[in-house]
Coordinates of C-alpha atoms and ligand atoms in Angstrom, one line a residue:
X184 CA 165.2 137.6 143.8
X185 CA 168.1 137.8 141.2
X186 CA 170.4 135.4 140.2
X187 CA 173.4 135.1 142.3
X188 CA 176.4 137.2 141.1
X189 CA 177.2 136.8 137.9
X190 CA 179.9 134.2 136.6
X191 CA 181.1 136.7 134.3
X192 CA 183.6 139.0 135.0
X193 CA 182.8 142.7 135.5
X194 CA 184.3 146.0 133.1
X195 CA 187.0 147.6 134.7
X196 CA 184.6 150.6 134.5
X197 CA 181.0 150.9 133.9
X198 CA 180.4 150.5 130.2
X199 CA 178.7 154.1 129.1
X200 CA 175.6 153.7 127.5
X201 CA 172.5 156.4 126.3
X202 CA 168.5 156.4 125.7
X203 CA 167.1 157.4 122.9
X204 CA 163.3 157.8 123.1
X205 CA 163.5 158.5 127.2
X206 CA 161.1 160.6 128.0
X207 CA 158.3 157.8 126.8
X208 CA 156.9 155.0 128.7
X209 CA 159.7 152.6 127.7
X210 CA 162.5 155.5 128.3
X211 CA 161.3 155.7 131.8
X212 CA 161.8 152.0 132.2
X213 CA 165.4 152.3 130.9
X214 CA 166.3 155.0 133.0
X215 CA 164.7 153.6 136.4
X216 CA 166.7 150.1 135.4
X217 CA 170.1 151.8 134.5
X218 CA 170.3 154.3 137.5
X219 CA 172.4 151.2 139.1
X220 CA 173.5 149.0 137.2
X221 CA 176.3 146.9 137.7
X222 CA 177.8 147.1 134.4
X223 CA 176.5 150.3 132.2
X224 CA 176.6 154.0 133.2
X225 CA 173.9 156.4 131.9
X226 CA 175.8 159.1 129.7
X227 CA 173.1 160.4 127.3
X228 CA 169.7 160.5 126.8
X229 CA 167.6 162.1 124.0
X230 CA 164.0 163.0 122.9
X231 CA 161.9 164.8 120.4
X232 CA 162.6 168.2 119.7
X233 CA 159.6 169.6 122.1
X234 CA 161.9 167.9 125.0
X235 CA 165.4 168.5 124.2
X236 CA 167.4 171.6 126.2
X237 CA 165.4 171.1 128.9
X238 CA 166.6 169.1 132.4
X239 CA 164.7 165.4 132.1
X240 CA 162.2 166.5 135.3
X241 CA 160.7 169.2 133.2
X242 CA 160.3 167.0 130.1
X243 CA 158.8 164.1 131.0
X244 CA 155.6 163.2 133.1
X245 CA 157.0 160.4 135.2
X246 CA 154.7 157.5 136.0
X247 CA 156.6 155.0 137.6
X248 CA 155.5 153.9 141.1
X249 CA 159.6 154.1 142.4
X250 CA 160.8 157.8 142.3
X251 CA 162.9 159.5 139.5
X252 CA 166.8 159.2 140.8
X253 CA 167.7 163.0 141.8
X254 CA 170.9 162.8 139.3
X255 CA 168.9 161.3 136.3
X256 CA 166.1 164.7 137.3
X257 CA 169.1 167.1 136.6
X258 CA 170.0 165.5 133.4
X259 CA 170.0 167.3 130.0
X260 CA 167.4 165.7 127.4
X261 CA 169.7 166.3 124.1
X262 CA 168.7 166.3 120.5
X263 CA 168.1 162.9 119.0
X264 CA 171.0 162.8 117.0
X265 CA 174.0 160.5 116.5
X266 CA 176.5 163.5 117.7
X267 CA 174.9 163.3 121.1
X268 CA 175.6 159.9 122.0
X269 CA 179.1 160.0 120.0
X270 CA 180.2 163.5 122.3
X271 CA 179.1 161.8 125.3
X272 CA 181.1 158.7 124.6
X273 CA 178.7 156.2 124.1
X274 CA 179.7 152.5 123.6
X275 CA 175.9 151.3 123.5
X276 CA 172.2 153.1 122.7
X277 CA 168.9 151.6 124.1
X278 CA 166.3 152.8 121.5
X279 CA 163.0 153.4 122.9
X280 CA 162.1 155.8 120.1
X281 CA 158.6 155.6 117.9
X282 CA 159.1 152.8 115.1
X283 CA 158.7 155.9 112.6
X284 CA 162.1 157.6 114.1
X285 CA 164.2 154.7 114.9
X286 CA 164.0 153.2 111.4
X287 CA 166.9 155.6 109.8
X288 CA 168.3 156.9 113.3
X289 CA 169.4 153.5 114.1
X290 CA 170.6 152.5 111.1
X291 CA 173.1 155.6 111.4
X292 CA 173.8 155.0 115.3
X293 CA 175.2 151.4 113.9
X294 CA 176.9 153.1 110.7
X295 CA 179.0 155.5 113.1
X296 CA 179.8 152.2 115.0
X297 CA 177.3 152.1 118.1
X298 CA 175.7 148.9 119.5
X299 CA 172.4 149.4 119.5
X300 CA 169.6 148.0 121.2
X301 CA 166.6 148.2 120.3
X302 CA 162.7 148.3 121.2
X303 CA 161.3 149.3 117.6
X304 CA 159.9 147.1 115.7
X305 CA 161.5 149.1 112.5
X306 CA 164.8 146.5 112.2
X307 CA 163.1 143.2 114.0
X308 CA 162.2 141.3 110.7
X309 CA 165.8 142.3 108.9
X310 CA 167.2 139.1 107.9
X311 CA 170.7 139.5 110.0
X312 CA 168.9 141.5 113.0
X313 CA 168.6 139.3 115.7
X314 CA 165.4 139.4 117.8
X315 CA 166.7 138.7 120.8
X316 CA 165.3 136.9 123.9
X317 CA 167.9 135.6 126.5
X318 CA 165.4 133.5 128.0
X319 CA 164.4 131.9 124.5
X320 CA 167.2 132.0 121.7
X321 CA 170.6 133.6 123.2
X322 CA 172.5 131.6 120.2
X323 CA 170.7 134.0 118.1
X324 CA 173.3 136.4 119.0
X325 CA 176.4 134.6 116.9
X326 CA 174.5 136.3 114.0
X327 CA 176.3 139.7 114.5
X328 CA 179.2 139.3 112.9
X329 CA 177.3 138.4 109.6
X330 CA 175.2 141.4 110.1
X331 CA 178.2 143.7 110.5
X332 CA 179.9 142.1 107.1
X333 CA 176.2 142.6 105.2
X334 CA 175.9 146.0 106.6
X335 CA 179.1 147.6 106.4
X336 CA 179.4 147.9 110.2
X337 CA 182.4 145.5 110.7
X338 CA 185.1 148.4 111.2
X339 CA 183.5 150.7 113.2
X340 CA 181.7 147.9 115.6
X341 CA 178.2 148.7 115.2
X342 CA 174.9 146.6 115.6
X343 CA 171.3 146.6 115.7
X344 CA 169.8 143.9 118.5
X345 CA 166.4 143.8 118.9
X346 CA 163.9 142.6 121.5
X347 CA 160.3 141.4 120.3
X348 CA 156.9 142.9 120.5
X349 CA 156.4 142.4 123.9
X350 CA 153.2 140.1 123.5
X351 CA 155.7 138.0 121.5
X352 CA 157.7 137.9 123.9
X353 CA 156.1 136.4 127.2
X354 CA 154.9 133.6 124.6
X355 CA 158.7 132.5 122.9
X356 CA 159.7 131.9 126.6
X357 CA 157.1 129.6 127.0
X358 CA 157.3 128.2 123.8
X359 CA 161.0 127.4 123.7
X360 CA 161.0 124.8 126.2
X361 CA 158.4 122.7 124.7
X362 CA 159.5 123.3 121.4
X363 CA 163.1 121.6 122.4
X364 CA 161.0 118.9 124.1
X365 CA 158.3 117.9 122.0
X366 CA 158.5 120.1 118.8
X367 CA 155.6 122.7 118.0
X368 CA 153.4 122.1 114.8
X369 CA 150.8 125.2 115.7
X370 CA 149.1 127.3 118.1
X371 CA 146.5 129.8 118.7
X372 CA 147.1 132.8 121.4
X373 CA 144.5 135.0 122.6
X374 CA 146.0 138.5 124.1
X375 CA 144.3 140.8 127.3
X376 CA 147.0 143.6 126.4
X377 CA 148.2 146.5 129.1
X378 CA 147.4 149.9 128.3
X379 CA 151.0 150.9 128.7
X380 CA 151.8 149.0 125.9
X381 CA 150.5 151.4 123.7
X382 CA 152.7 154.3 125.1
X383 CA 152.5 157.4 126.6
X384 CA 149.7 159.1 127.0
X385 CA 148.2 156.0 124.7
X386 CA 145.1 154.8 124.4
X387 CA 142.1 158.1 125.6
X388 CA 140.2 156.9 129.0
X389 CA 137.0 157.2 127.3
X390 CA 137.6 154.6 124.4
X391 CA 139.6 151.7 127.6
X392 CA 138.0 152.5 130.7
X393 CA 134.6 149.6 131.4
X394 CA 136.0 148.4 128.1
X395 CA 138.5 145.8 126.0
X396 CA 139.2 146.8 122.6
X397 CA 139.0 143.7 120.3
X398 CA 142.0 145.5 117.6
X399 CA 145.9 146.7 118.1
X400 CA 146.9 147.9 114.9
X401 CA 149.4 145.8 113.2
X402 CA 149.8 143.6 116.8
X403 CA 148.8 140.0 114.9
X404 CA 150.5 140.0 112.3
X405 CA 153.9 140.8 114.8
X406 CA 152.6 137.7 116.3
X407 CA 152.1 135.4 114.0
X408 CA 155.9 136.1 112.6
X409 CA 158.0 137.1 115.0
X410 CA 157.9 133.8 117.0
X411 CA 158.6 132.0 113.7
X412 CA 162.0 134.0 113.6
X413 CA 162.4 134.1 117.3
X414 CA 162.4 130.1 117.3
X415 CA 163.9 129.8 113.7
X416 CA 167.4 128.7 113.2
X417 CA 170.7 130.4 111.8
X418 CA 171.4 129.1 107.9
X419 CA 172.0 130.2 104.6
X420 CA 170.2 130.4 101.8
X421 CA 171.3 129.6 98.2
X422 CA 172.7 133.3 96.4
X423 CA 173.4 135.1 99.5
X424 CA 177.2 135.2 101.0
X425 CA 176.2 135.3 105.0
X426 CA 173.8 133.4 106.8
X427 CA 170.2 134.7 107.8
X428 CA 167.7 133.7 109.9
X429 CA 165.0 131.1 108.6
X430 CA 162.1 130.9 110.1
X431 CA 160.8 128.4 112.5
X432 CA 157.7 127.1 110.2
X433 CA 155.0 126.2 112.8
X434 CA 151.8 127.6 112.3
X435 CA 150.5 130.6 115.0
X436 CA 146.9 132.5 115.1
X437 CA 146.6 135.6 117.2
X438 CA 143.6 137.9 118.0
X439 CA 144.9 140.5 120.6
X440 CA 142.8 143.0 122.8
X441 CA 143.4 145.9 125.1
X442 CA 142.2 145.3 128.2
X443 CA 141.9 148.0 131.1
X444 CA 145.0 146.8 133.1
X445 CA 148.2 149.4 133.8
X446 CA 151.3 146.9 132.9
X447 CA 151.4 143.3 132.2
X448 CA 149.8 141.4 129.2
X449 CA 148.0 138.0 129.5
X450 CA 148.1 135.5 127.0
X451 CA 145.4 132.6 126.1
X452 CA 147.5 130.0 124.5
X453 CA 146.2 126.3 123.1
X454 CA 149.1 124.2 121.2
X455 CA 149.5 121.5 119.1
X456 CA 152.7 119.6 120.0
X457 CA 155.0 117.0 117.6
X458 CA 155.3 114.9 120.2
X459 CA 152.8 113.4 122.1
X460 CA 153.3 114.5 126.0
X461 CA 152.0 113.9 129.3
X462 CA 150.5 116.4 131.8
X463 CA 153.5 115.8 134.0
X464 CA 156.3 116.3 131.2
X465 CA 154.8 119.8 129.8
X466 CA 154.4 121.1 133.6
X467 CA 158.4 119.6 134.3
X468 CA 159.4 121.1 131.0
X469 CA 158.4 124.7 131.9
X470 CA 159.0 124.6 135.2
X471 CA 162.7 123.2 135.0
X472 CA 163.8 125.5 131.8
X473 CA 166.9 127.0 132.3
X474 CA 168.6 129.8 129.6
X475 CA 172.0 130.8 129.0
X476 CA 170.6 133.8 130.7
X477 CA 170.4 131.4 134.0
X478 CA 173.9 129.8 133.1
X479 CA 175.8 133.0 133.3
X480 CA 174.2 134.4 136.1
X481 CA 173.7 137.8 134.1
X482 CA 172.8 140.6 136.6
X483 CA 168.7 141.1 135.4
X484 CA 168.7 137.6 135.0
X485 CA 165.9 136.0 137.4
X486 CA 166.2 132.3 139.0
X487 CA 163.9 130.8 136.8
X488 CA 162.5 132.3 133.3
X489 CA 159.5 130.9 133.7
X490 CA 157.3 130.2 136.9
X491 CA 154.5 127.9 136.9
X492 CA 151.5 128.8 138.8
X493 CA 149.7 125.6 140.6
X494 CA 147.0 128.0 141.8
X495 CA 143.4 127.4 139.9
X496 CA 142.8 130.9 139.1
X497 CA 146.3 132.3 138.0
X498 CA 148.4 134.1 136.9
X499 CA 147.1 137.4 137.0
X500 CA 148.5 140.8 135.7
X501 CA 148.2 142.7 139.2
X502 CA 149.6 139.6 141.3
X503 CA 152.3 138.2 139.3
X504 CA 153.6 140.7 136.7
X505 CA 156.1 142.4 139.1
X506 CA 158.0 138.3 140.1
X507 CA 161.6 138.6 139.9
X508 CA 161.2 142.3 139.0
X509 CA 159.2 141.4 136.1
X510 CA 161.9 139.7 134.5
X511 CA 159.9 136.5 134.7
X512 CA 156.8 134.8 132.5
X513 CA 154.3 133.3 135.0
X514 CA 152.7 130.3 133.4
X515 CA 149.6 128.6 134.6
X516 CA 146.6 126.1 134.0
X517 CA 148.2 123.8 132.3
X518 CA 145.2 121.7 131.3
X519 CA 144.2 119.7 128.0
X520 CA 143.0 120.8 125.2
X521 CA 139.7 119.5 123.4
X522 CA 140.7 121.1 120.4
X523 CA 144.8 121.2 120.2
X524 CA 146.7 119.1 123.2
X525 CA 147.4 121.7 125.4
X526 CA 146.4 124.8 126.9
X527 CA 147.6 127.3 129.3
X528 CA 147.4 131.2 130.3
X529 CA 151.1 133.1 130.5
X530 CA 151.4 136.7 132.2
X531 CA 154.6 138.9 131.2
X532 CA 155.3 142.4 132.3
X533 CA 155.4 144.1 128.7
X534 CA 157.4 147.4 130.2
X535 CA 160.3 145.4 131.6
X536 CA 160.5 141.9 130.3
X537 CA 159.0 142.9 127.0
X538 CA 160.6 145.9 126.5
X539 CA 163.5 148.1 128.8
X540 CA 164.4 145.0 130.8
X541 CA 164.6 142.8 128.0
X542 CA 166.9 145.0 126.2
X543 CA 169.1 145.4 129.4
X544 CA 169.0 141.8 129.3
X545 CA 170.1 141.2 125.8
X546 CA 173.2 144.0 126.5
X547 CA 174.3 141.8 129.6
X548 CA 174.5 139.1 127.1
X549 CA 176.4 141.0 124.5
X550 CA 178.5 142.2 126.9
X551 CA 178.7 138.2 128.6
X552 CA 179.7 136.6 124.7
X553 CA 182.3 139.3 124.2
X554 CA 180.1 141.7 121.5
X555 CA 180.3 144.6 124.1
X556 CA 183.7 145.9 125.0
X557 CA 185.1 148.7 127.0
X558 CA 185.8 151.0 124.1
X559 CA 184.1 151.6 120.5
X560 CA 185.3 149.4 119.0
Ligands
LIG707 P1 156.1 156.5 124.0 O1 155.6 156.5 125.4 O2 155.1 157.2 123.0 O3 157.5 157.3 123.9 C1 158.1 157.6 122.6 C2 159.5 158.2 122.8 O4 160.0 158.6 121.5 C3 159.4 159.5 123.6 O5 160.6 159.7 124.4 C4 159.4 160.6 122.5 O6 159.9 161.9 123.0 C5 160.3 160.0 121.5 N1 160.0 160.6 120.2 C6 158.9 160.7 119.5 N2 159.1 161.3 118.3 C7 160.4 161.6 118.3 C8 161.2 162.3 117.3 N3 160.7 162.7 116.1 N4 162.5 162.4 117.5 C9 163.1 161.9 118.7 N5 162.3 161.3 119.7 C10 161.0 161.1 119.4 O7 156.3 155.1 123.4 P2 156.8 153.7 124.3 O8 155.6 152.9 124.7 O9 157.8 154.1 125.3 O10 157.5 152.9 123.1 C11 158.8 153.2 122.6 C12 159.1 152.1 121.5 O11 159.2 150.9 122.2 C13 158.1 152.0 120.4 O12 158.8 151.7 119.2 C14 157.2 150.9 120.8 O13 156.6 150.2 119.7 C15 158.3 150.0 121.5 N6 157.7 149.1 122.6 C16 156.9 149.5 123.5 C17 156.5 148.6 124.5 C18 155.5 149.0 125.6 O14 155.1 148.1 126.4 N7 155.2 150.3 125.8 C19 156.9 147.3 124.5 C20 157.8 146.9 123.5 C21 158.2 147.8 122.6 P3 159.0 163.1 123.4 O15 158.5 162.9 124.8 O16 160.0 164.3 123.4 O17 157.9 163.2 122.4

C-alpha cells in the first residue's frame, strides 16, 4: 500500500531522468522502479564498456522476480559518459555505478549541471553532500545550495545526493524517532547481510552457501559514521564560508556478516538512550513516526516508515522485506536490555529501501522542496 496521492503537484511532463551503472543489481532496481513512474521518464541508461552498443536484454542478466518492461529490453546501453545523459536531455542521473567509477564521473555529471543521485559511497562523507534518508533527515536536503556555492555548481544547477550504505540505512530510520524522543548516547548493531548487497554476480556460492561470513570489507566502519552524519545537524564551523554537516556524536559499534539470504538485511541492535523510557513510549515512538516523506504524500512513500512487529519471532528477511514494496523498515522485539536499555531486531530491503528506492525517494523529495525542475536548470 502507497501513500495516498501525493499533495504535491505533478510536472507538466515527466521529468527525464538516466541510470548510470544499470546493468548491475542496483541498475535493475532502478529501471524496474522507473518503468512507471509518476513523475520521471527513463531517457538514458549507461554501463561499462563490455555493455555499451548493445540493446539492455542482451547486456544484462536480469534477476528480478517481476519481468523486464518490453520498451526498457529494446533500449540502447550507452557509454558512461556525461555526453550521453546531456544528448538525451537529462535533468537527473541515478548512479548505480561501482564506488571506483562514480567518484570522478559524478563529480563531472554535477559540474555540467546534472542532479545527481547517488548510490556510491564515493561522495557520502563530503562535507556539503547530503546523505539522504526521507524517512530519517529530509531537512538535510536545505544543504544544496551551500554545496552548489562550495562546488562551483550554482550556475549550471548541479548536485550530488546521496543515499547511505544500505545497512545504515534500515538502522537511521529506526534511530531517528528515538533519537527526537529520548536522545541516543550509544549503540551496538549486529548485521545478517543479503547476498545481493554485494552486487552482481557477488559473493561465489562456494564461500555463502551453508555459511555466514563474519567480514564485509570496509561495511563497519560505513556504520559507525555514516549514522553520525545521517543524524548530525547542519552548522558551520569557524574558517569555512558555508555550512557543513556536523556529526551527530553518539557512540555506534558494528560487526556485520553475510548471511545466505537473496535481499533484505537484518539488524541486531541494543541502545543506550538519554532519556530514561518506558516499554510503552519506545514501541509508541516507532510505531507512530511519521517523515516529511509521509507529510507530502510522495509517490514511493509508504503509510508508515517504520512497522513494528508484535509477533515473538519477527521480522524476518523472507516475510517482511517486500512491506510496502520494501520501502518500509520492519522493527521488532522490542525488549530490555541487560546490558544497554533497549534492544530490538530491524529488517530493511537493502535493494530498494537501501538503495534504487531510496534514491527514487530522495528525487521525489527534491523534486517535492523545489530542487528539481522541469528544465536544467
Ligand atoms: P553491481 O551489480 O556490481 O553493478 C555495477 C554496475 O556498474 C554495472 O552496471 C556495471 O556495468 C557498472 N560498471 C562497472 N564498471 C564500470 C565502468 N568502468 N564504467 C561504467 N560502468 C561500470 O553493483 P550493485 O550492487 O548494483 O551496486 C552499485 C552501487 O550501489 C555500488 O556503488 C554499491 O556500493 C552501491 N550500493 C549497492 C547496494 C546493494 O544492495 N547492492 C546497496 C546500496 C548501495 P557492466 O555490467 O557493464 O559491468
Amino acid at each position: 500500500m502507497s501513500a495516498p496521492s501525493s499533495s504535491v503537484a505533478p510536472p507538466a511532463e515527466r521529468i527525464l531522468v538516466g541510470v548510470a551503472g544499470c546493468t548491475g543489481v542496483v541498475g535493475q532496481r532502478f529501471l524496474s522502479m522507473l518503468a512507471e513512474h509518476p513523475w520521471f521518464r527513463l531517457a538514458a541508461i549507461s554501463a561499462s564498456d563490455k555493455s555499451a552498443g548493445k540493446r539492455y536484454d542482451e547486456a544484462a542478466a536480469w534477476k528480478l522476480t517481476t519481468d523486464l518492461p518490453a520498451d526498457i529490453a529494446a533500449m540502447a546501453v550507452l557509454p558512461n559518459t556525461v555526453e550521453s545523459f546531456l544528448a538525451a536531455k537529462c535533468v537527473v542521473v541515478f548512479s548505480a555505478l561501482d564506488t571506483g567509477v562514480a567518484t570522478q564521473f559524478e563529480l563531472d555529471l554535477a559540474a555540467a549541471g546534472i542532479k545527481v543521485f547517488s548510490n556510491a559511497s564515493s561522495h557520502r562523507m563530503d562535507a556539503r553532500v547530503p546523505i539522504l534518508i526521507p524517512h530519517a533527515n529530509a531537512e538535510h536536503i536545505a544543504i544544496l545550495p551551500a554545496q552548489q556555492r562550495a562546488m562551483g555548481y550554482e550556475e549550471k544547477g548541479g548536485y550530488i545526493v546521496t543515499n547511505a550504505n544500505c545497512s545504515s540505512t534500515g538502522l537511521v530510520v529506526a534511530l531517528r524517532p528515538l533519537q527526537d524522543a529520548f536522545g541516543i548516547d550509544s549503540l551496538f548493531v549486529t548485521t545478517l547481510q543479503a547476498i545481493s548487497g554485494a552486487g552482481y554476480p557477488g559473493v561465489p556460492s562456494l564461500d555463502i552457501t551453508d555459511n555466514t561470513i563474519p567480514y564485509i570489507s570496509g561495511e563497519e566502519d560505513k556504520m559507525e559514521m555514516e549514522p553520525q552524519k545521517i543524524l548530525g545537524r547542519v552548522g558551520k564551523v569557524e574558517g569555512e564560508k558555508e555550512e557543513r554537516f556536523i556529526p551527530a556524536g553518539f557512540k555506534v559499534s558494528a560487526q556485520c556478516n553475510r548471511v545466505h539470504v537473496i535481499d533484505g538485511h537484518q539488524e541486531c541492535v541494543s541502545i543506550k538512550l538519554k532519556q530514561k523510557a518506558t516499554l510503552e513510549q519506545v514501541q509508541a515512538c516507532l510505531r507512530d513516526w511519521q517523515s516529511e516523506a509521509q507529510l507530502l504524500r510522495l509517490p514511493s512513500a509508504p503509510v508508515h516508515p517504520i512497522h513494528l512487529h508484535t509477533a515473538a519471532n519477527r521480522p524476518q528477511p523472507r516475510l517482511d522485506r517486500d512491506r510496502e514494496r520494501g520501502f518500509v523498515v520492519t522493527v521488532g522485539r522490542v525488549r530490555e536490555c541487560p546490558l544497554f536499555d533497549w534492544k530490538f531486531t530491524l529488517c530493511s530491503h537493502n535493494t530498494v529501501l537501501g538503495a534504487a528506492g531510496g534514491s527514487i525517494l530522495n528525487a521525489e523529495l527534491a523534486y517535492a522542496k523545489g530542487y528539481i525542475t522541469q528544465t536544467k536548470k
